[in-house]
CSV table of C-alpha atoms in Angstrom, one decimal:
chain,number,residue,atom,x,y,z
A,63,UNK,CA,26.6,-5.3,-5.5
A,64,UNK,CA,26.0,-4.2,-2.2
A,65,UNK,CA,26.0,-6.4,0.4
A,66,UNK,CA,23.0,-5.7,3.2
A,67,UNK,CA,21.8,-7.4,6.0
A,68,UNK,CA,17.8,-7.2,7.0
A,69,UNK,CA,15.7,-8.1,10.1
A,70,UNK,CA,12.5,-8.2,11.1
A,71,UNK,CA,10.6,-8.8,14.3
A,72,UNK,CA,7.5,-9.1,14.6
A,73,UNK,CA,4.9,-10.5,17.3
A,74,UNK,CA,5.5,-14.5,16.6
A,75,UNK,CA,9.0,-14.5,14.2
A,76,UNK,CA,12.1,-12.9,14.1
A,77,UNK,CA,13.8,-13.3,10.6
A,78,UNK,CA,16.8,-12.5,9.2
A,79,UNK,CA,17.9,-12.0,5.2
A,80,UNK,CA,21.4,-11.2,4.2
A,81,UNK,CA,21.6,-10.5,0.8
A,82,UNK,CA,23.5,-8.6,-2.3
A,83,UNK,CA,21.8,-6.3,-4.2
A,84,UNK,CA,22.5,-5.3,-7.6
A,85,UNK,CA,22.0,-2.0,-9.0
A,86,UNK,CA,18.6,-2.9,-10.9
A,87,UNK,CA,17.0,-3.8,-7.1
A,88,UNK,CA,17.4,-7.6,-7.7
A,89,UNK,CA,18.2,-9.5,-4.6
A,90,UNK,CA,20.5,-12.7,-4.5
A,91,UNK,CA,19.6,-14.8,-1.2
A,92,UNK,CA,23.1,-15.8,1.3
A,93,UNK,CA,21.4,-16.6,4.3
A,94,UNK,CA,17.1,-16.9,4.9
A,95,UNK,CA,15.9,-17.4,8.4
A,96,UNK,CA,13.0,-17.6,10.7
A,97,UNK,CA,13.1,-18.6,13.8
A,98,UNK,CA,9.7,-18.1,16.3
A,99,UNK,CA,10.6,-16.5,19.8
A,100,UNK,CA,7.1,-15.1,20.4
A,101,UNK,CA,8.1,-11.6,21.4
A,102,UNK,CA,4.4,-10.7,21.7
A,103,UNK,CA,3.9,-13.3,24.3
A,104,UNK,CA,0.8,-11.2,26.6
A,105,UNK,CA,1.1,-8.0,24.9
A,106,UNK,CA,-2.3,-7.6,24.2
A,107,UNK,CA,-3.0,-8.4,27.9
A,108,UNK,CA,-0.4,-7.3,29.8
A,109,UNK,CA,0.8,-4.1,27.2
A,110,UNK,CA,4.2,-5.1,28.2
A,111,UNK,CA,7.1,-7.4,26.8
A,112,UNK,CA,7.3,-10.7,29.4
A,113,UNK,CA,11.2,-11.1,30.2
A,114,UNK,CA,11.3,-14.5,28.9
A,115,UNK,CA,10.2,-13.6,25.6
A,116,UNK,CA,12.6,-10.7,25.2
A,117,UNK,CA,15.6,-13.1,26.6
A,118,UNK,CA,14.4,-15.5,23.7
A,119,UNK,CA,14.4,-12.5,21.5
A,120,UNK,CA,17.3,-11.2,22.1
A,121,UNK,CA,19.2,-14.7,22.0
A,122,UNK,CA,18.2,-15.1,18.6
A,123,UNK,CA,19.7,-11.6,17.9
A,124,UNK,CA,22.9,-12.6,19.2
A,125,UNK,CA,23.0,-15.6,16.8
A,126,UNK,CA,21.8,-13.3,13.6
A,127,UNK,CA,24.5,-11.3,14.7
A,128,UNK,CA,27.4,-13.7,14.4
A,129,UNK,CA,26.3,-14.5,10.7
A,130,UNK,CA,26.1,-11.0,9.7
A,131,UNK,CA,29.5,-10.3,10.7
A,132,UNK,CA,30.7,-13.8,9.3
A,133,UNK,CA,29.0,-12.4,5.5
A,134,UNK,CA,30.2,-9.5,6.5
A,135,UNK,CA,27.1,-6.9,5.7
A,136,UNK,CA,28.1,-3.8,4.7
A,137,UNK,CA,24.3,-2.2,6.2
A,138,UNK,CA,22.6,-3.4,8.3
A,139,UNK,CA,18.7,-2.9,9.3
A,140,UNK,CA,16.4,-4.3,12.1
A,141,UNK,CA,12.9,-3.6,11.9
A,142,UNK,CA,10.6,-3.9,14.9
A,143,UNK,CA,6.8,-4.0,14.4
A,144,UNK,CA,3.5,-4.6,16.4
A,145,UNK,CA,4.6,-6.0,19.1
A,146,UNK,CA,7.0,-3.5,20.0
A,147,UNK,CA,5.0,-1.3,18.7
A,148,UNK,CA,2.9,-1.9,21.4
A,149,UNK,CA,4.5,-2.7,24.4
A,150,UNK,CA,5.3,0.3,27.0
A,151,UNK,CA,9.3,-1.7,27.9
A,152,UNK,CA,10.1,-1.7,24.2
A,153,UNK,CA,12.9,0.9,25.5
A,154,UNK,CA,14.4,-2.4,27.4
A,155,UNK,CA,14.1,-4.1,23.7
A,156,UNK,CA,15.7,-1.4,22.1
A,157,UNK,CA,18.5,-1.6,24.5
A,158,UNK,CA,19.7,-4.7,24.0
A,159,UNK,CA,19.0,-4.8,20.2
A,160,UNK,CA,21.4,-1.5,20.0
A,161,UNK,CA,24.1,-3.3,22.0
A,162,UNK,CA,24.0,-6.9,20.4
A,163,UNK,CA,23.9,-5.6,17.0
A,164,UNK,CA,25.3,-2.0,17.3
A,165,UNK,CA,22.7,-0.5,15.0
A,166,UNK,CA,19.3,1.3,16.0
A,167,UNK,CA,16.5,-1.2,15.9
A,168,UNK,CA,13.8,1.0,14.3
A,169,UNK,CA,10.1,0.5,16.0
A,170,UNK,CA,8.3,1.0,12.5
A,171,UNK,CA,4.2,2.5,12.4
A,172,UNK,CA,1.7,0.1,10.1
A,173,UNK,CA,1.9,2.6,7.9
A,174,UNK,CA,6.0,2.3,6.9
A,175,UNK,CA,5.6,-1.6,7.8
A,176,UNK,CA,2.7,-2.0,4.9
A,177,UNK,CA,4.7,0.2,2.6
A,178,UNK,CA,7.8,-2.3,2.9
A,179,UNK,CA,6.1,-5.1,2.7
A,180,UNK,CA,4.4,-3.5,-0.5
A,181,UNK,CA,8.3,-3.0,-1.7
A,182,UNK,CA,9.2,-6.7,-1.3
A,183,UNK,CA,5.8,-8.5,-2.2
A,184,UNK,CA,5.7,-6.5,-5.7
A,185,UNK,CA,9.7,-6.5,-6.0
A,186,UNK,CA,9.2,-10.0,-7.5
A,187,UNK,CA,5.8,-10.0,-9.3
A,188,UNK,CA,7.5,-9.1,-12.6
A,189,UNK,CA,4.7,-8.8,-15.2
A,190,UNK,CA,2.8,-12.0,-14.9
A,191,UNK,CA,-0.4,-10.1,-12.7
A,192,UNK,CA,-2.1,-7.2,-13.3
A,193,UNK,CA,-2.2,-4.2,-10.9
A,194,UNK,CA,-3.9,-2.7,-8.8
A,195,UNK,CA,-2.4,-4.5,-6.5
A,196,UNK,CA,-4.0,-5.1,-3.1
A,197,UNK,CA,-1.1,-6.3,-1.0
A,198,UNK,CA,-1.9,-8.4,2.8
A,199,UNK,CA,1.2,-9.0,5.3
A,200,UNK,CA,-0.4,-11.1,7.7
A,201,UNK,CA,1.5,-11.2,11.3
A,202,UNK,CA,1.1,-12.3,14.8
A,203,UNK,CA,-0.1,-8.8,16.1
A,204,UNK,CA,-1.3,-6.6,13.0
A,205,UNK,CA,-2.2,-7.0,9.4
A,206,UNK,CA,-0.9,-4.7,7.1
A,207,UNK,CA,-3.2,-4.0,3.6
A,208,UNK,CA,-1.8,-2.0,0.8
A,209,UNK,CA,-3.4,-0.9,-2.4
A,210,UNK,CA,-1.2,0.2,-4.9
A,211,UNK,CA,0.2,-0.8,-8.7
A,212,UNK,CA,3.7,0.7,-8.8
A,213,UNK,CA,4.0,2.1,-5.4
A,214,UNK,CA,1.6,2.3,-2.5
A,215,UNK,CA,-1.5,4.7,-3.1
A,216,UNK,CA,-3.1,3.9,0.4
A,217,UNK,CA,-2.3,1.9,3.5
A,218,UNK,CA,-3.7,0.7,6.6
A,219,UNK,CA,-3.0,-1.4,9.7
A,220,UNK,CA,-5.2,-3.8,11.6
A,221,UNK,CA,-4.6,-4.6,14.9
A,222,UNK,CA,-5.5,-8.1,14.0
A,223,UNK,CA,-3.2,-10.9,13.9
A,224,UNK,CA,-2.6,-14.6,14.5
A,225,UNK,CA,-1.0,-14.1,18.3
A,226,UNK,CA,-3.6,-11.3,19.1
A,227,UNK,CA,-6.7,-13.4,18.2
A,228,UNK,CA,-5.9,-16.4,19.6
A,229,UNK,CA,-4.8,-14.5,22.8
A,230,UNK,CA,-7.9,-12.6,23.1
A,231,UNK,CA,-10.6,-15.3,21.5
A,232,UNK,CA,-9.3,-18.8,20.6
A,233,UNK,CA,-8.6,-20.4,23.8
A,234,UNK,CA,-10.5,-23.9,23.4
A,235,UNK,CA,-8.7,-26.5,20.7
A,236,UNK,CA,-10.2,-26.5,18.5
A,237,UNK,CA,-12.4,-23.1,19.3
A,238,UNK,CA,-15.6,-23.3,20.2
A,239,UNK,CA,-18.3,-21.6,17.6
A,240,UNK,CA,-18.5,-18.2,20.0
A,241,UNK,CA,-15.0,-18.4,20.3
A,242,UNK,CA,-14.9,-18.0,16.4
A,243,UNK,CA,-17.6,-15.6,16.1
A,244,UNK,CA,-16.1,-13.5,18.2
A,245,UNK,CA,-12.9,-13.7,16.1
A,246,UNK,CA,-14.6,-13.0,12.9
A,247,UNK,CA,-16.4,-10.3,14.6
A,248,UNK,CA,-13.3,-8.2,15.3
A,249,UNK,CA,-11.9,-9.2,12.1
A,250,UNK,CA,-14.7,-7.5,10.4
A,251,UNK,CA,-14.4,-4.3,12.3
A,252,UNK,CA,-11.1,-3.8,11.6
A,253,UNK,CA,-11.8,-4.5,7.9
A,254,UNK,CA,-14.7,-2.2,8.4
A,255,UNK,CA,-12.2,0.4,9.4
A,256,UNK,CA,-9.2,-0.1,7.1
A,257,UNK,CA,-11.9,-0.2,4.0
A,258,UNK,CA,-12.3,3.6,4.5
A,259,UNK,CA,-8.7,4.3,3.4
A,260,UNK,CA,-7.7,1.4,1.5
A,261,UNK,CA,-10.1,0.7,-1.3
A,262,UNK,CA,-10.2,-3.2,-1.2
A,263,UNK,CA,-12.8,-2.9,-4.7
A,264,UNK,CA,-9.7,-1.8,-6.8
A,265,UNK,CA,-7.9,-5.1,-6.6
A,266,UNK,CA,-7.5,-6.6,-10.2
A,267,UNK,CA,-4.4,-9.1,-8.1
A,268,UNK,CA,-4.6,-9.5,-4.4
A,269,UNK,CA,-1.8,-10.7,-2.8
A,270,UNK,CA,-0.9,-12.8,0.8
A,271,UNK,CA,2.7,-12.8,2.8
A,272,UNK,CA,4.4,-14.2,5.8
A,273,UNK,CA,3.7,-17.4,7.7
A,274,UNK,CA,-0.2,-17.6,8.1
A,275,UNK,CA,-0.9,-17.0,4.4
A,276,UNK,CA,2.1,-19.3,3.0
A,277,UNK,CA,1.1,-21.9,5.7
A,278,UNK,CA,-2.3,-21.8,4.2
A,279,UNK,CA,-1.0,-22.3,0.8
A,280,UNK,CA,0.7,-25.1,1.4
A,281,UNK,CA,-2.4,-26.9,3.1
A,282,UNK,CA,-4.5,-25.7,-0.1
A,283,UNK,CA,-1.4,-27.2,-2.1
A,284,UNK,CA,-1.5,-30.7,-0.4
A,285,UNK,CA,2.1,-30.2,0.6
A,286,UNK,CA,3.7,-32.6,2.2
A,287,UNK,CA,6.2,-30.9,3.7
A,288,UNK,CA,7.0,-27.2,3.5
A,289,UNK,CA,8.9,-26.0,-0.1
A,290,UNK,CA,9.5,-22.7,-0.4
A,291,UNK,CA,9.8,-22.5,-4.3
A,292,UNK,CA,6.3,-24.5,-4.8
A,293,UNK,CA,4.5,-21.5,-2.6
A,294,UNK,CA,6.2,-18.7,-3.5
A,295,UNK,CA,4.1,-17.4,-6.4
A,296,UNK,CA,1.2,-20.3,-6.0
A,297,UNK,CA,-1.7,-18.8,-7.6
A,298,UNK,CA,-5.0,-20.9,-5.9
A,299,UNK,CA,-8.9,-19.8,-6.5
A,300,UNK,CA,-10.6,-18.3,-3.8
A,301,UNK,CA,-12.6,-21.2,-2.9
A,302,UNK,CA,-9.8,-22.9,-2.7
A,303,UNK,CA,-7.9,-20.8,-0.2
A,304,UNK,CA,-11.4,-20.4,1.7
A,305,UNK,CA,-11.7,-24.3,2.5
A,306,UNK,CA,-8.2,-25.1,3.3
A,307,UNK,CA,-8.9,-21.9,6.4
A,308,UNK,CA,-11.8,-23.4,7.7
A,309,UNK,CA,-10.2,-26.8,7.5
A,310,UNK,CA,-6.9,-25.4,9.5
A,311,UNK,CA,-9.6,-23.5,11.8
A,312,UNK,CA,-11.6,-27.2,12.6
A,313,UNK,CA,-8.6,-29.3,13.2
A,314,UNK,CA,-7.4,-30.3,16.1
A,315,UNK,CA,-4.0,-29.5,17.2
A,316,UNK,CA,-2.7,-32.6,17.4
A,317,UNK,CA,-3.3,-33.2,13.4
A,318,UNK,CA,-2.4,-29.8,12.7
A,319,UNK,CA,0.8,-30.8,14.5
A,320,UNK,CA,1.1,-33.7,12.3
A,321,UNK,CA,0.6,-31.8,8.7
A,322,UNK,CA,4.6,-32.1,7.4
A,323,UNK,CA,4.4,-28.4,6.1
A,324,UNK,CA,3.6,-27.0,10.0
A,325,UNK,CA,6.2,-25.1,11.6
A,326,UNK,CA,6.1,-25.9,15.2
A,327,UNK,CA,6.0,-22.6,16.0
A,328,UNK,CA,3.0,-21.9,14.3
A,329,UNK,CA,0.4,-24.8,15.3
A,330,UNK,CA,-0.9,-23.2,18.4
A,331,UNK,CA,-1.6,-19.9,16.3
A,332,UNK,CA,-2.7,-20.9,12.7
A,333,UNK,CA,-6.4,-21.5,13.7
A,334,UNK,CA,-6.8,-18.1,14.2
A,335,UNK,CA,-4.3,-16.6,11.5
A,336,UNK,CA,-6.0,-18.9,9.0
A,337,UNK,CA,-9.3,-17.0,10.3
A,338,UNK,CA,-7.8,-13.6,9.6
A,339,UNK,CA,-6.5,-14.4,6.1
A,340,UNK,CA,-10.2,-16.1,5.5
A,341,UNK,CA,-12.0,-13.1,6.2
A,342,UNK,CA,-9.6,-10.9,4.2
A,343,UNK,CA,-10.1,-12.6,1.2
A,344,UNK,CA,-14.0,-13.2,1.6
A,345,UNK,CA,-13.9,-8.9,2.1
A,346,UNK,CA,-11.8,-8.5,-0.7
A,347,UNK,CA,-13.7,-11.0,-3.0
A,348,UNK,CA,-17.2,-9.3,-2.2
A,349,UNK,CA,-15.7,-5.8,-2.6
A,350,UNK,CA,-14.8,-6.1,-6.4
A,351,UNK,CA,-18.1,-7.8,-7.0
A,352,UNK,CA,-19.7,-5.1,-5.7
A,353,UNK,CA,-17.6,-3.2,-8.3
A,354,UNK,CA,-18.6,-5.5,-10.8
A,355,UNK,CA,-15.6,-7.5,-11.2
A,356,UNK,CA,-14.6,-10.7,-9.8
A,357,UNK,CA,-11.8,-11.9,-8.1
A,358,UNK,CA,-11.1,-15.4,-8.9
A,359,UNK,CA,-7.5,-16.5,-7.6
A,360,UNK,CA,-5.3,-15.4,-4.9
A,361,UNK,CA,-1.4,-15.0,-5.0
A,362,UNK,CA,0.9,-16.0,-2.5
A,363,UNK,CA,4.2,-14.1,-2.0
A,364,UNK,CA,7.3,-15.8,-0.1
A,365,UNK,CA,8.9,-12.1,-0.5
A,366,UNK,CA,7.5,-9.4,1.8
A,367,UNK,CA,8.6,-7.0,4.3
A,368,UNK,CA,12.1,-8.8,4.8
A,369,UNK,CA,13.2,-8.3,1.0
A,370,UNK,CA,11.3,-4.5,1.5
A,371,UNK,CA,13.9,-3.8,4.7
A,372,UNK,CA,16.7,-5.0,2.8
A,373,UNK,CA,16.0,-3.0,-0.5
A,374,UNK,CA,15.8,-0.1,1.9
A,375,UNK,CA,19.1,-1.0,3.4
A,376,UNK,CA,20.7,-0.8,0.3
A,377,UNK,CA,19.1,2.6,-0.3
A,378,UNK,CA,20.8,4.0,2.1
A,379,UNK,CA,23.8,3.5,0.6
């Protein structure tokens, strides 16, 4: 066993997995967290990191910190995405990352992010779905799709996500129909785009991760309150995915801060990332008919780019 410790930061979440991992890639779970500090906070606007967001950043890092060394991690990986990706002060991120943690916090492209989240979404698929498979981390400031059946043949990233559009479009509650329009509209662009190097037609299994798309599930599920093991592998038909979007697009924020599943982090955002992950699967859906195919159900994934980084870690070794 080797003992690794992974985390990822993206736009709305910093998370952290520590985790052994045998020889045959399996991982065994010590610690799980997500906490959201919102690093992305005006990126899209400003193209810099706002100083309150990287002090609640780096706060967080300071407490993922003391458990790592507490399990005592024997590698250790932080993983930086959009938002930093983005940002022209992510040096001052970097920083502070490097002296909290006393490792290099690597600033990832899309194209590495999609590959890792490929590693830890199909990690765990065993044989129960049939590849290709078309693989959709849904974050706060990109969207990472993969198409692949073993490992990745193609990947792209959107610079759509939960934070961005509701930054740049959503601002009534609940959004006004131009507000939406306009949402979808960039939506479709960028799946316009990322459908010239990732063939969305090829999906026999397509695949959803992080908070959005599990969110969703859980809303489609009739959850009552968020459980892990009842979404992680969820397989739900389309149409049912599609209505429980446009329900979590509709609502007021005041019920969607009543739903026992939401993470409070998440209700001002889920309108739109609910959006996002509608739109993907609509595209993805009318791509293999085109083929002649049909895509009937959609899998959701609690593993993703977390379990990739850490499987990486231990790589390393």
């Amino acid at each position: 066993m080797t003992r690794v410790a992974a985390i990822d930061c993206g736009t709305n979440s910093i998370r952290l997995l520590v985790a052994d991992v045998a020889p045959d890639g399996s991982l065994t779970d010590l610690v799980r967290r997500m906490e959201v500090v919102r690093l992305g906070q005006g990126v899209d606007r400003t193209g810099e990191l706002a100083p309150e967001a990287l002090a609640r950043t780096l706060e967080m890092t300071r407490e993922y910190a003391a458990t790592i060394a507490e399990l005592g991690a024997e590698h250790v990986r932080f993983v930086a995405t959009s938002a930093t990706r983005d940002a022209r002060n992510r040096q001052e991120f970097v920083d502070g990352v490097r002296e909290i943690l006393g490792v290099e916090p690597e600033v990832v492209a899309g194209d590495e992010e999609a590959e890792l989240s490929f590693a830890g979404a199909t990690s765990v698929l065993g044989g129960e779905h049939g590849g290709p498979f078309v693989v959709v981390d849904l974050g706060g400031g990109s969207t990472e799709l993969v198409l692949g059946t073993t490992t990745p043949d193609a990947a792209h990233s959107m610079d759509v996500g939960c934070v961005r559009m509701t930054e740049r479009h959503l601002h009534d509650d609940p959004p006004t129909a131009e507000q939406e329009a306009g949402a979808r509209a960039d939506v479709r662009a960028a799946l316009d785009t990322a459908q010239q190097t990732v063939d969305l037609g090829q999906a026999v299994t397509l695949v959803g991760l992080a908070g959005s798309v599990t969110t969703v599930t859980a809303h489609a599920l009739g959850l009552p309150v968020y459980d892990r093991d009842k979404i992680n592998g969820a397989v739900l038909p389309v149409e049912d995915v599609l209505a429980a979007c446009d329900s979590l697009v509709h609502m007021p924020r005041d019920e969607r801060a009543a739903l026992g599943f939401m993470h409070p982090g998440r209700v001002d955002v889920i309108a739109a990332g609910a959006l996002v992950w509608s739109e993907v699967v609509a595209r993805v859906r009318d791509e293999v008919a085109a083929r002649g195919g049909t895509l009937t159900s959609v899998v959701t994934s609690e593993h993703d780019i977390l379990d990739g980084i850490a499987l990486s870690a231990a790589a390393r070794d």
